[in-house]
Amino acid sequence: MNQERVFKVLLGPHVTEKAAMAAERNQYVFKVADDATKPEIKVAVQELFGKKVDRVQVLNIKGKTKRSANGLGQRKGYRKAYVTLAAGETLEDFSGAE
């Protein structure tokens, strides 16, 4: 995978209470591109952070349906990835979110 694609796969960290609890179990949550695959996410995390990735789980989050004066509309959905690092590996960048 080329270097340009590595930066387009991971859009940023997904910081929530649930993500902070997952970080205690060595899982980190990222918002990822809609067309990103599990192998691409794994390579991107390994190259950007220099850590060994154990596994990747991906979820598609559907946008909420909202009502307005013009009728029903829908917010944009997104895709997020739970990245589990190998035993003994941690991401220090996420320690502030906990």
Coordinates of C-alpha atoms in Angstrom, one line a residue:
M1 CA 0.0 0.0 0.0
N2 CA 1.4 3.4 -1.0
Q3 CA 2.1 6.1 1.6
E4 CA -0.7 8.4 0.4
R5 CA -3.3 5.7 0.9
V6 CA -2.1 5.1 4.5
F7 CA -3.0 8.6 5.4
K8 CA -6.4 8.4 3.7
V9 CA -7.5 5.2 5.4
L10 CA -7.5 6.4 9.0
L11 CA -9.6 9.6 9.4
G12 CA -9.0 10.1 13.1
P13 CA -9.6 8.6 16.6
H14 CA -13.1 8.1 17.8
V15 CA -13.1 9.4 21.4
T16 CA -16.0 8.3 23.5
E17 CA -16.5 6.7 26.9
K18 CA -16.9 3.4 25.3
A19 CA -13.7 3.9 23.3
A20 CA -11.9 4.8 26.6
M21 CA -13.1 1.6 28.2
A22 CA -12.0 -0.4 25.1
A23 CA -8.5 1.2 25.4
E24 CA -8.1 -0.5 28.8
R25 CA -8.5 -3.8 26.9
N26 CA -5.8 -2.8 24.4
Q27 CA -8.4 -1.9 21.7
Y28 CA -8.4 1.5 20.0
V29 CA -11.2 3.0 17.9
F30 CA -10.7 5.0 14.7
K31 CA -13.0 6.5 12.2
V32 CA -12.0 5.1 8.8
A33 CA -12.7 5.7 5.2
D34 CA -15.8 4.2 3.7
D35 CA -13.9 2.0 1.3
A36 CA -11.2 0.9 3.8
T37 CA -10.7 -2.8 4.2
K38 CA -9.4 -4.7 7.3
P39 CA -6.0 -5.4 5.8
E40 CA -5.6 -1.8 4.8
I41 CA -6.5 -0.6 8.3
K42 CA -4.1 -3.0 9.9
V43 CA -1.2 -1.9 7.6
A44 CA -2.1 1.8 8.2
V45 CA -2.0 1.5 12.0
Q46 CA 1.3 -0.5 11.9
E47 CA 3.0 2.0 9.6
L48 CA 1.7 5.2 11.4
F49 CA 2.2 4.1 15.0
G50 CA 4.8 1.4 14.6
K51 CA 2.8 -1.2 16.7
K52 CA 1.9 -4.8 16.0
V53 CA -1.8 -5.2 15.3
D54 CA -3.5 -8.4 16.4
R55 CA -6.9 -8.0 14.8
V56 CA -9.4 -5.4 13.3
Q57 CA -13.1 -5.3 13.7
V58 CA -15.1 -2.9 11.4
L59 CA -18.6 -1.4 12.0
N60 CA -20.8 0.6 9.7
I61 CA -22.7 3.2 11.6
K62 CA -25.9 4.3 10.0
G63 CA -26.9 8.0 10.1
K64 CA -29.8 9.0 12.2
T65 CA -33.1 9.8 10.5
K66 CA -34.2 13.3 11.4
R67 CA -37.4 15.2 10.8
S68 CA -37.5 18.8 9.5
A69 CA -39.9 21.2 7.9
N70 CA -39.1 19.7 4.5
G71 CA -39.9 16.2 5.6
L72 CA -37.6 13.4 6.6
G73 CA -33.8 13.6 6.1
Q74 CA -30.9 11.5 7.1
R75 CA -27.5 12.4 8.6
K76 CA -24.4 11.0 7.1
G77 CA -23.3 7.6 8.4
Y78 CA -19.7 6.6 9.0
R79 CA -17.4 3.6 9.4
K80 CA -15.3 2.8 12.5
A81 CA -12.7 0.2 13.3
Y82 CA -11.8 -1.4 16.6
V83 CA -8.1 -2.2 16.4
T84 CA -6.7 -4.7 18.9
L85 CA -3.0 -4.4 19.4
A86 CA -0.7 -7.4 20.3
A87 CA 0.0 -8.2 23.9
G88 CA 2.4 -5.6 25.5
E89 CA 1.7 -2.9 22.8
T90 CA -0.1 0.4 23.7
L91 CA -0.7 3.7 22.0
E92 CA 0.5 6.5 24.2
D93 CA -1.4 9.0 22.1
F94 CA -4.7 7.7 23.5
S95 CA -3.8 8.0 27.1
G96 CA -5.1 11.5 27.3
A97 CA -8.6 10.3 26.2
E98 CA -8.9 8.0 29.2

